[in-house]
CSV table of C-alpha atoms and ligand atoms in Angstrom, one decimal:
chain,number,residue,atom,x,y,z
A,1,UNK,CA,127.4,95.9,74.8
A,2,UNK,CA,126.0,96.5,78.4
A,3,UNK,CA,124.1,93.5,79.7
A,4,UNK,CA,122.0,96.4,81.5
A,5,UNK,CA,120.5,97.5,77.9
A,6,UNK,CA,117.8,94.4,78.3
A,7,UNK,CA,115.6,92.7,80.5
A,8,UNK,CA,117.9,89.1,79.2
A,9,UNK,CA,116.5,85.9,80.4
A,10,UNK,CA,119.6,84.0,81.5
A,11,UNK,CA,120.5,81.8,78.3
A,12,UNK,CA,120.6,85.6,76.9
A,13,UNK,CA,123.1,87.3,79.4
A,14,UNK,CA,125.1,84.0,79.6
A,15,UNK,CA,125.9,84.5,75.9
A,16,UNK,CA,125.8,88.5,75.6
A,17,UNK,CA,126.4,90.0,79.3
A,18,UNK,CA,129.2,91.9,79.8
A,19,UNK,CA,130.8,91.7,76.2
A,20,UNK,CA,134.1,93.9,75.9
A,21,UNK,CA,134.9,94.3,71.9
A,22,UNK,CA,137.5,95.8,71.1
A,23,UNK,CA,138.7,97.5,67.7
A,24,UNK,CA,139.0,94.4,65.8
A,25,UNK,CA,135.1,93.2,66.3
A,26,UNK,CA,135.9,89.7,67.3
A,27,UNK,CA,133.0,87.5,67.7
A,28,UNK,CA,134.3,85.5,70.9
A,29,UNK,CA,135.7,87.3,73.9
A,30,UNK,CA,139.0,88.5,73.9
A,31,UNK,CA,141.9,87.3,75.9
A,32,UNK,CA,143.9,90.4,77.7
A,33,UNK,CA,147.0,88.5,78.4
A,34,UNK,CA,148.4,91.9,80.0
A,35,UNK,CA,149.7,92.8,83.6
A,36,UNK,CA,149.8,96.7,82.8
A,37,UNK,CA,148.4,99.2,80.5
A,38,UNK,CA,150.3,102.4,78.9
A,39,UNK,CA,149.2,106.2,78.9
A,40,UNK,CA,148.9,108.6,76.0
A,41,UNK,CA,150.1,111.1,78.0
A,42,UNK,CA,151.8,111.6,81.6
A,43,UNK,CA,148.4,113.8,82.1
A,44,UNK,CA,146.3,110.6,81.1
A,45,UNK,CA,148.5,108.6,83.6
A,46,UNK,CA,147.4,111.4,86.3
A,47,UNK,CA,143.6,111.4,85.5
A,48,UNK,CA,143.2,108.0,85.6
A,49,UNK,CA,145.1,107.2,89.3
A,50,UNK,CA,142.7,110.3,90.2
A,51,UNK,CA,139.8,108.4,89.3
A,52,UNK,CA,138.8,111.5,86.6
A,53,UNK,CA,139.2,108.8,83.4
A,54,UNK,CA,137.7,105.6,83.2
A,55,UNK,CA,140.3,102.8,82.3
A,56,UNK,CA,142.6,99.6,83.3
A,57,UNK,CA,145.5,100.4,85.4
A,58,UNK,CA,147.3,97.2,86.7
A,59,UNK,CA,145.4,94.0,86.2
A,60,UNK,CA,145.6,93.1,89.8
A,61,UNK,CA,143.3,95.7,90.1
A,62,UNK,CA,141.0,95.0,87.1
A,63,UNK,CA,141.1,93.2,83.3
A,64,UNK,CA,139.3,93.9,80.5
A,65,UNK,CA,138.6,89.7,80.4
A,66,UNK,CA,138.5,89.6,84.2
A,67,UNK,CA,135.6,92.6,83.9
A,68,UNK,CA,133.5,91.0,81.2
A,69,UNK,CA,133.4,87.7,84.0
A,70,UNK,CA,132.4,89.7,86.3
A,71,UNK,CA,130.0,92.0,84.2
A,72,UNK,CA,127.9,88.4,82.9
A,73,UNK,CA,127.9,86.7,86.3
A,74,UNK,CA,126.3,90.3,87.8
A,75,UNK,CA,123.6,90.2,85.1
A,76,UNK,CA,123.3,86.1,85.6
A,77,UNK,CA,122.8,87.0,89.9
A,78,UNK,CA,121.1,90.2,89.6
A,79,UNK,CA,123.8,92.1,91.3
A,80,UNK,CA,125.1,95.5,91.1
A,81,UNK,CA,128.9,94.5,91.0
A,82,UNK,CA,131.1,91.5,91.5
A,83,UNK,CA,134.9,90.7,92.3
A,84,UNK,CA,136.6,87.6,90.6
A,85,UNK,CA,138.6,85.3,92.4
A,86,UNK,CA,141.6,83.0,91.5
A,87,UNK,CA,139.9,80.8,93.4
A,88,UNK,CA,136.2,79.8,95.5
A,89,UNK,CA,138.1,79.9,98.4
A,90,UNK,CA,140.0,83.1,97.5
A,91,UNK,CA,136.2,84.2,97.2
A,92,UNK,CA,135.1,83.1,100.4
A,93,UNK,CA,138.1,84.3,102.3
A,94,UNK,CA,137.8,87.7,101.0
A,95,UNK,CA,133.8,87.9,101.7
A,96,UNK,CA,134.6,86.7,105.2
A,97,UNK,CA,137.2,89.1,106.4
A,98,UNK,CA,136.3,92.2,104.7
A,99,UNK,CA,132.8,91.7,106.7
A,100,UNK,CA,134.2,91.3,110.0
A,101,UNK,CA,137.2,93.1,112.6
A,102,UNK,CA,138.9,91.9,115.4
A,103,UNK,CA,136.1,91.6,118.1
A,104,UNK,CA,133.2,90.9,116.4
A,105,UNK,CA,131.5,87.4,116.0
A,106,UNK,CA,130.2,85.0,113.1
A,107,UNK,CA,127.2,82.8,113.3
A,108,UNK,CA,127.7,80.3,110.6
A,109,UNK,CA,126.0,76.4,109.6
A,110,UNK,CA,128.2,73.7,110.8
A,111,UNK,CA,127.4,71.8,107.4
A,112,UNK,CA,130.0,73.6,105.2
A,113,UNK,CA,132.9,72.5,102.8
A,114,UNK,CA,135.8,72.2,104.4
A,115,UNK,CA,138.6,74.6,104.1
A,116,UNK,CA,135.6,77.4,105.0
A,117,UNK,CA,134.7,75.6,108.0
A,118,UNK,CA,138.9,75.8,108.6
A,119,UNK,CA,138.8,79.7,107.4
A,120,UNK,CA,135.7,80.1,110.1
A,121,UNK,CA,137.0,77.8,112.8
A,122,UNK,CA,140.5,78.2,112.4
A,123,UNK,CA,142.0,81.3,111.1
A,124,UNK,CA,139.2,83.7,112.2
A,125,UNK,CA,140.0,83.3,115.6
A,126,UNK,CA,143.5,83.9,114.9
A,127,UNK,CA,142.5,87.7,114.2
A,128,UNK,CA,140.4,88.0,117.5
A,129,UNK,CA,137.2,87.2,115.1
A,130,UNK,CA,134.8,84.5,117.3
A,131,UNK,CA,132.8,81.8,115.3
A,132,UNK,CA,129.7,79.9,116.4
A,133,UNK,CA,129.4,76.8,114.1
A,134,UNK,CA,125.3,75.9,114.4
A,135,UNK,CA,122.7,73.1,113.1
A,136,UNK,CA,121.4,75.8,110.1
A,137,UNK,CA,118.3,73.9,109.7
A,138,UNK,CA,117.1,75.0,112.3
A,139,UNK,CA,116.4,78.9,112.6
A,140,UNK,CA,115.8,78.8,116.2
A,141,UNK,CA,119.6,77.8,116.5
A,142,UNK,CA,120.5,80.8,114.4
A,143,UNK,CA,118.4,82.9,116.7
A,144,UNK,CA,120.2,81.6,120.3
A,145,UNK,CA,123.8,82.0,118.7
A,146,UNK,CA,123.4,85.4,117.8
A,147,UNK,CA,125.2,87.7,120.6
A,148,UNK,CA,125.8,91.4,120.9
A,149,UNK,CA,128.4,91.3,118.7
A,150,UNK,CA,127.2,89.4,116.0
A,151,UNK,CA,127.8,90.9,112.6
A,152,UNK,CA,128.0,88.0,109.9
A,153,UNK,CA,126.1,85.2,109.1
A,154,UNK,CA,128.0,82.5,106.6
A,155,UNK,CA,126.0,79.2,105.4
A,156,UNK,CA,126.2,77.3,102.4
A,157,UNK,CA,122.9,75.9,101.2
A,158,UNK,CA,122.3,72.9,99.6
A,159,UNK,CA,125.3,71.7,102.1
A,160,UNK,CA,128.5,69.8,101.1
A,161,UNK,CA,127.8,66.4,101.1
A,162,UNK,CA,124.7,65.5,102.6
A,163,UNK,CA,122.9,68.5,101.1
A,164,UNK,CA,120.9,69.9,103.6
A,165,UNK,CA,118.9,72.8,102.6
A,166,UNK,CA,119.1,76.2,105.4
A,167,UNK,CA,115.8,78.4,104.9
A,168,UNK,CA,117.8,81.7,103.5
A,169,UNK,CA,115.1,84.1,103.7
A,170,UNK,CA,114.7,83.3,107.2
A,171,UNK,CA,118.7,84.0,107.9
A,172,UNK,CA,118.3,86.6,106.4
A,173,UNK,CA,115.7,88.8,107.9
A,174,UNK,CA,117.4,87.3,111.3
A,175,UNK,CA,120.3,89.1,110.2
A,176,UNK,CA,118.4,91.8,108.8
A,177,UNK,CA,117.0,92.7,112.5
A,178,UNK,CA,120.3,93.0,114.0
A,179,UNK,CA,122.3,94.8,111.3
A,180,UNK,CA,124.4,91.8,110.4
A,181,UNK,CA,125.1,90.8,107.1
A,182,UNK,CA,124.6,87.2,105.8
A,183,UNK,CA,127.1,85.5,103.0
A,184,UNK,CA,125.8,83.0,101.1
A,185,UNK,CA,127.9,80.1,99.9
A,186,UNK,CA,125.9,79.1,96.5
A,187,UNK,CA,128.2,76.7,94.2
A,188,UNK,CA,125.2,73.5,95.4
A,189,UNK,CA,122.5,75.3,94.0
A,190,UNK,CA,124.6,77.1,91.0
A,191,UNK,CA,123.1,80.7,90.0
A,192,UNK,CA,120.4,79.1,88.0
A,193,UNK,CA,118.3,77.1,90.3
A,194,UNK,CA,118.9,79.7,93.9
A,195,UNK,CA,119.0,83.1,93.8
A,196,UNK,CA,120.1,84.1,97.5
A,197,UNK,CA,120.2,87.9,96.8
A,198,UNK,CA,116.4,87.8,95.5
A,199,UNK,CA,115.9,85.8,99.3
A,200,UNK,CA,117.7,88.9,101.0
A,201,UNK,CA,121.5,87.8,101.2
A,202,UNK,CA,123.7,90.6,101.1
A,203,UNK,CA,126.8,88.8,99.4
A,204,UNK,CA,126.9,85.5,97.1
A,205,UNK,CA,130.2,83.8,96.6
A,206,UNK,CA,131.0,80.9,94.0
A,207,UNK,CA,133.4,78.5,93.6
A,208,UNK,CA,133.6,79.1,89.6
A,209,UNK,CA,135.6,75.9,89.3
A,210,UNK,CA,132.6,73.6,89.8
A,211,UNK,CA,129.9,74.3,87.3
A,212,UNK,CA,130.7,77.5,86.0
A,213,UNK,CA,133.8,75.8,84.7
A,214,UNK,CA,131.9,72.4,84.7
A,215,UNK,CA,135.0,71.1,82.5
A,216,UNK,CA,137.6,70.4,84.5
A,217,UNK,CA,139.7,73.2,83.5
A,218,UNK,CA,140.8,76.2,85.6
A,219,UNK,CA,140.2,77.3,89.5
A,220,UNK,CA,137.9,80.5,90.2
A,221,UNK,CA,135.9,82.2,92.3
A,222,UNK,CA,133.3,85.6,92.4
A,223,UNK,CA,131.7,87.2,95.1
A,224,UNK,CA,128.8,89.0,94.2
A,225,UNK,CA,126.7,92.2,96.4
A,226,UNK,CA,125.4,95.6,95.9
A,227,UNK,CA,127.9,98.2,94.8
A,228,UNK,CA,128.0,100.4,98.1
A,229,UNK,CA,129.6,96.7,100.0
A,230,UNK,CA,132.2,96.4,97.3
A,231,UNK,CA,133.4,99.9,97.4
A,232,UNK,CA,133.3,100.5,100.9
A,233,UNK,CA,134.2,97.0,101.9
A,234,UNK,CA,136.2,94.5,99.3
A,235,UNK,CA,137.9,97.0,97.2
A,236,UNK,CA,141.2,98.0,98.8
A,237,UNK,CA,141.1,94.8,100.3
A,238,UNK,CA,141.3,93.6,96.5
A,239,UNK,CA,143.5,95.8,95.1
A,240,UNK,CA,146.1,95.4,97.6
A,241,UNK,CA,146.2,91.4,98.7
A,242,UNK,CA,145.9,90.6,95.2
A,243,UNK,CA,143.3,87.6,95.3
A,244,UNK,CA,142.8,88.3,91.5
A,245,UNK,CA,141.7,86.0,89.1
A,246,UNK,CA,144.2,85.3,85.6
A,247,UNK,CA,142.8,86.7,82.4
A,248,UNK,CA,143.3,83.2,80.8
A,249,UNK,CA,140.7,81.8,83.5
A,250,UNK,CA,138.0,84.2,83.3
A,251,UNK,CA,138.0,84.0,79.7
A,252,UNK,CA,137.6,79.9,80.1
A,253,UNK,CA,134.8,80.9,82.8
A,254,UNK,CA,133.4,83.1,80.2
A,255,UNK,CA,132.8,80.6,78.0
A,256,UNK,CA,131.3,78.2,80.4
A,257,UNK,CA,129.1,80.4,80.9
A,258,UNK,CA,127.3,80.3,77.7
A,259,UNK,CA,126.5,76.8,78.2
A,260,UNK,CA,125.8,76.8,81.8
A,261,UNK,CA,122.1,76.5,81.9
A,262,UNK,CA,122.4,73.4,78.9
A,263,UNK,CA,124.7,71.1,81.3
A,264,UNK,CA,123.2,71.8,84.6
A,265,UNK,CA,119.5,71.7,82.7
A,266,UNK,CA,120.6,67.7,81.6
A,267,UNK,CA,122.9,67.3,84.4
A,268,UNK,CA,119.9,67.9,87.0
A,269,UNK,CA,117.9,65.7,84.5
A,270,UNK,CA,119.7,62.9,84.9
A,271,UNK,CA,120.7,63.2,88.6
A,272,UNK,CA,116.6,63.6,89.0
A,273,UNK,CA,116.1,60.1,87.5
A,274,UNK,CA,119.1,58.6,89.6
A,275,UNK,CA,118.4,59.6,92.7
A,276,UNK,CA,115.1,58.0,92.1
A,277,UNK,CA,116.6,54.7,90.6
A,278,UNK,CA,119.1,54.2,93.5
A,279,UNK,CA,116.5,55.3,96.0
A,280,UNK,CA,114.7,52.4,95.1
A,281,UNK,CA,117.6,49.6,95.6
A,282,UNK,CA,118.3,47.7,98.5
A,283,UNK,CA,121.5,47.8,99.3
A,284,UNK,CA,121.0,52.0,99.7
A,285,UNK,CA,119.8,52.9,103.2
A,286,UNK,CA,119.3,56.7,102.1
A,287,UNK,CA,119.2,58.5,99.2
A,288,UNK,CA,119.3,62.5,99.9
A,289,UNK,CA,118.4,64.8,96.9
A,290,UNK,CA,116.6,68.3,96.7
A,291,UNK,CA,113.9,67.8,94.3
A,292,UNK,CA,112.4,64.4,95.5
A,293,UNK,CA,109.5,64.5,98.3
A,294,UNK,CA,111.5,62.6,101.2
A,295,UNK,CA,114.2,65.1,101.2
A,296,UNK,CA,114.3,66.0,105.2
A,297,UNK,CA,113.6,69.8,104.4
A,298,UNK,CA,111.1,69.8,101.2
A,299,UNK,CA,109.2,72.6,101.8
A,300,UNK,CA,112.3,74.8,101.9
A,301,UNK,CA,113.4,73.2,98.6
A,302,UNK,CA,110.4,74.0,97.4
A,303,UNK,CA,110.2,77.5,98.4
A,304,UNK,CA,113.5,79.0,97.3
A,305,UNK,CA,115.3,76.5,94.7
A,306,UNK,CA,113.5,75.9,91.1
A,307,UNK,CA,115.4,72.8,90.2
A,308,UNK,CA,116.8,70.0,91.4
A,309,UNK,CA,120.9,69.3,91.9
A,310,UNK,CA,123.2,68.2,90.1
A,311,UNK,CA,124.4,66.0,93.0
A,312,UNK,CA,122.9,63.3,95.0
A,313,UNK,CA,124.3,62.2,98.8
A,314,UNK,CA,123.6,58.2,99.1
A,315,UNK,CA,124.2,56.3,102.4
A,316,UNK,CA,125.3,52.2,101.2
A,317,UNK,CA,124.1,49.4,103.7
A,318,UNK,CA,127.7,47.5,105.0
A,319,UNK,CA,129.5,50.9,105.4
A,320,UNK,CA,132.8,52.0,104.6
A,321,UNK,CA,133.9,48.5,103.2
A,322,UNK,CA,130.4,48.6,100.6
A,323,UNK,CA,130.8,52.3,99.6
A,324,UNK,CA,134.3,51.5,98.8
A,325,UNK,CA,133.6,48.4,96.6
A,326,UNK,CA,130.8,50.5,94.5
A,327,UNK,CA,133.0,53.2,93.9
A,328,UNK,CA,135.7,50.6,92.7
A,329,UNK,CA,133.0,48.6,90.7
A,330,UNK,CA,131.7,51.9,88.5
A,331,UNK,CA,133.3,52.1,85.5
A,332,UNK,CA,132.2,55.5,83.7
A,333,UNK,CA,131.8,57.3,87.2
A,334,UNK,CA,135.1,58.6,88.3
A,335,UNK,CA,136.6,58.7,91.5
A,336,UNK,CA,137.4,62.1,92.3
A,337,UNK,CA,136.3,64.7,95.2
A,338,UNK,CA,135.6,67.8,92.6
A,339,UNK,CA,131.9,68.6,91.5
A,340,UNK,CA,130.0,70.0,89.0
A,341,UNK,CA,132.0,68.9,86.3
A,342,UNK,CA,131.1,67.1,82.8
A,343,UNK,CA,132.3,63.9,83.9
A,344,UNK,CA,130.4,62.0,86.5
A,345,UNK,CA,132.5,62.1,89.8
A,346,UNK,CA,131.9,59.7,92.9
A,347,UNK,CA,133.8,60.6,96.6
A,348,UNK,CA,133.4,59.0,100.0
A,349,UNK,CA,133.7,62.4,102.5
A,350,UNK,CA,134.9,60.4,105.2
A,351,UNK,CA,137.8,59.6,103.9
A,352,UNK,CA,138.9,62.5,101.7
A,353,UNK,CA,137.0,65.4,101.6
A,354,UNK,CA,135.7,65.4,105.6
A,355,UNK,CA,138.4,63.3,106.9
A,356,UNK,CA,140.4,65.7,109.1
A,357,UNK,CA,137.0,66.0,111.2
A,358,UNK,CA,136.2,64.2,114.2
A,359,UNK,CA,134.1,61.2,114.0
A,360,UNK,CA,131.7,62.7,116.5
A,361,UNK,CA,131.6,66.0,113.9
A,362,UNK,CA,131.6,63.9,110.6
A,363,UNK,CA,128.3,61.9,112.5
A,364,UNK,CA,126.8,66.0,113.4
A,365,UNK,CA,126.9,66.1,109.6
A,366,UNK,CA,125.3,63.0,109.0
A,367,UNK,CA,128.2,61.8,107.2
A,368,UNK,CA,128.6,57.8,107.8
A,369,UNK,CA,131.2,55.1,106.8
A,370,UNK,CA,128.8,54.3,103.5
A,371,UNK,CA,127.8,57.8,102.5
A,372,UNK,CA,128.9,59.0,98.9
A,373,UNK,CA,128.6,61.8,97.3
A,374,UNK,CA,127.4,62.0,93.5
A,375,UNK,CA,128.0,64.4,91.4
A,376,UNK,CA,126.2,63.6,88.1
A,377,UNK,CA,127.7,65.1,84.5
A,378,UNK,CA,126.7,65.1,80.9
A,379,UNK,CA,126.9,61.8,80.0
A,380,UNK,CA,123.6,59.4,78.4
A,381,UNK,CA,121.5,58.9,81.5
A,382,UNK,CA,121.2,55.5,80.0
A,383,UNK,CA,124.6,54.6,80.4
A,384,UNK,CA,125.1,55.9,84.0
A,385,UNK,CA,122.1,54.2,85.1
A,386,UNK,CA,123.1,50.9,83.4
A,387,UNK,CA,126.8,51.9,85.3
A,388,UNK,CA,125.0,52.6,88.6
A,389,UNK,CA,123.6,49.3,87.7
A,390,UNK,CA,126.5,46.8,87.4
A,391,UNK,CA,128.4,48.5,90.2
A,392,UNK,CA,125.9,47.3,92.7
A,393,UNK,CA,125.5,44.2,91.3
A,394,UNK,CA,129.3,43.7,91.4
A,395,UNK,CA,129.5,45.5,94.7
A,396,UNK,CA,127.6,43.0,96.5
B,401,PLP,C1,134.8,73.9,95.9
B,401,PLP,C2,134.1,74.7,96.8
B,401,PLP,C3,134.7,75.8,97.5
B,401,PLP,C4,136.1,76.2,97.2
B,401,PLP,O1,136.3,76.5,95.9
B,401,PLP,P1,137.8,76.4,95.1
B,401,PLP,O2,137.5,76.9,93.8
B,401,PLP,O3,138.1,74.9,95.2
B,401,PLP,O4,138.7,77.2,96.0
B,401,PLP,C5,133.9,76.5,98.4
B,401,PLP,N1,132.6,76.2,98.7
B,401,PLP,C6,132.0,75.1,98.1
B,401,PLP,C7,130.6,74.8,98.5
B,401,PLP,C8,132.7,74.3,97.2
B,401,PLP,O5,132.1,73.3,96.6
């Protein structure tokens, strides 16, 4: 069934897209536990390396489960082809260096989840690939990095954790007018509520762990463009470092998919109602979510997301010490630094998920002693509420 037949509204293609049957009609998506795949004939083997037959190969190459991932999150982003990841930062990593050769440079926002600011910062450089790390709320800092040699733009938009929102049309026609390319990082905004390709990114990667998973069970990634990048660009790099993602995992992802829009629909629901409960108390100095009218960039919110988040950054009065004794206090909202997931998940960045930057670049970020990060799941929004509740009663 080709998710190309319809014009599917998203609930459609997150159920339909992609589907693979085989002989037996199975009404759930198969699982293609295989590594390889056998030939009628020697000739068959032939006409298939040549290209001439359509048809698996090796599985680090392609899956029949892997491809029906792949297939649904295309007609889910609007994009003419996608690679799955074992991983988001598999994803990202892959995106990044097939973009970019020894001597050319990357402009990306400072604001970005850690191991890509280490992938930017850190092992780029190792290659001969320079990195500019800028304020992305700010076009006009976008515009003064950019040199000569500028050919990829990276940002990540809401930003990990104070969720910051970078104007993407605007990168992108920047990079536009000097032939660059620009990558978007989209696992904030998930591929229901931001559609960076539709805003003029060339490539969208995603951390499928977080909500395209959204239970807690396996690791992924997909990065997402027009056809011509992905042959020309990712797909020897693919085939032959082998970032591919297990057949057991995209057939989990699969089925997350199906009820993607239900859980981040109630999940931004709920994180919508307590933002505004906790942006109301007094021992919260700030209260940062996309969606409400104080957040710092609200007109860019407005412009290219059409929900919410599912996450909410909070600043607590008394710093480190206070942040510390809500998270302690909440007894439904777990302590954990993953995202996007079913259960409701609290972390302090400073210490875990931001700690191996400086103080001065933690502060750049707006990250503070007492800021949290919120990421709000499927539970009654009663019940976290009346949690949120007694923890900052106990807290104080
Ligand atoms: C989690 C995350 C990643 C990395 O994904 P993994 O699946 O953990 O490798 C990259 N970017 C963002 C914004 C993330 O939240």
């Amino acid at each position: 069934m080709s998710s190309k037949k319809r014009n599917w509204k998203p609930q459609t293609a997150l159920v339909h897209g992609g589907t693979l049957r085989s002989g037996f009609g199975e009404t759930s998506e198969a699982m293609y536990l295989t590594q390889g795949y056998v030939y009628q004939t020697a000739q068959a083997a032939e006409a298939r390396f040549k290209g001439e037959e359509p048809g698996f190969i090796y599985s680090r190459y392609a899956n029949p489960t892997v491809d029906m991932f792949e297939k649904r999150m295309c007609a889910l982003e609007g994009a003419e082809d996608a690679r799955a990841t074992a991983s988001g930062m598999a994803a990202v990593t892959a995106a990044l260096l097939c973009s970019v050769k020894a001597g050319d440079h990357i402009v990306a926002a400072r604001a970005l989840f850690g191991s890509c600011r280490w992938v930017i910062e850190t092992l780029a450089p190792r290659y001969g690939i320079e990195a500019t790390l800028v304020d992305g709320t700010d076009i006009a800092n976008w515009e003064k990095a950019v040199r000569p040699n500028t050919k990829l733009f990276f940002l990540e938009s809401p930003t990990n954790p104070t969720l910051e929102v970078v104007d993407i049309a605007a990168v992108a026609s920047l990079a536009n007018s000097i032939g660059a390319r620009l990558v978007v990082d989209n696992v904030f905004a998930t591929p229901l509520q931001q559609k960076p390709l539709q805003l003029g990114a060339h490539i969208v990667v995603y951390s499928a762990t977080k909500h395209i998973d959204g239970q807690g069970r396996c690791l992924g990634g997909v990065i997402l463009s027009d056809k011509k990048w992905i042959d020309e660009n990712l797909h020897d790099y693919f085939r032959h470092t082998g970032p591919s993602l297990s057949p057991f995992n995209a057939w989990t992802l699969l089925k997350g998919l199906e009820t993607l829009p239900l859980r981040v629909r109630q999940q931004t629901e709920s994180a919508g109602k307590i933002a505004d409960f906790l942006a109301e108390q007094p021992q919260i100095a700030r209260v940062i979510y996309p969606g409400r009218a104080d957040h710092p960039q609200a007109e860019i919110v407005k412009k290219q997301m059409s929900g919410g988040s599912t996450l909410i950054c909070l600043d607590v009065k008394g710093g480190k010490q206070a942040a510390f004794a809500l998270q302690n206090a909440l007894e439904i909202v777990l302590i954990s630094n993953n995202l996007g997931d079913a259960k409701s998940l609290i972390t302090h960045p400073a210490t875990t998920t931001h700690k191996n930057l400086s103080d001065e670049a933690r502060a750049e970020l707006g990250i503070g002693p007492g800021t949290l990060r919120l990421s709000v799941g499927l539970e009654d929004t009663g019940d976290l509420l009346e949690d949120i509740a007694q923890a900052l009663k106990a807290a104080k």
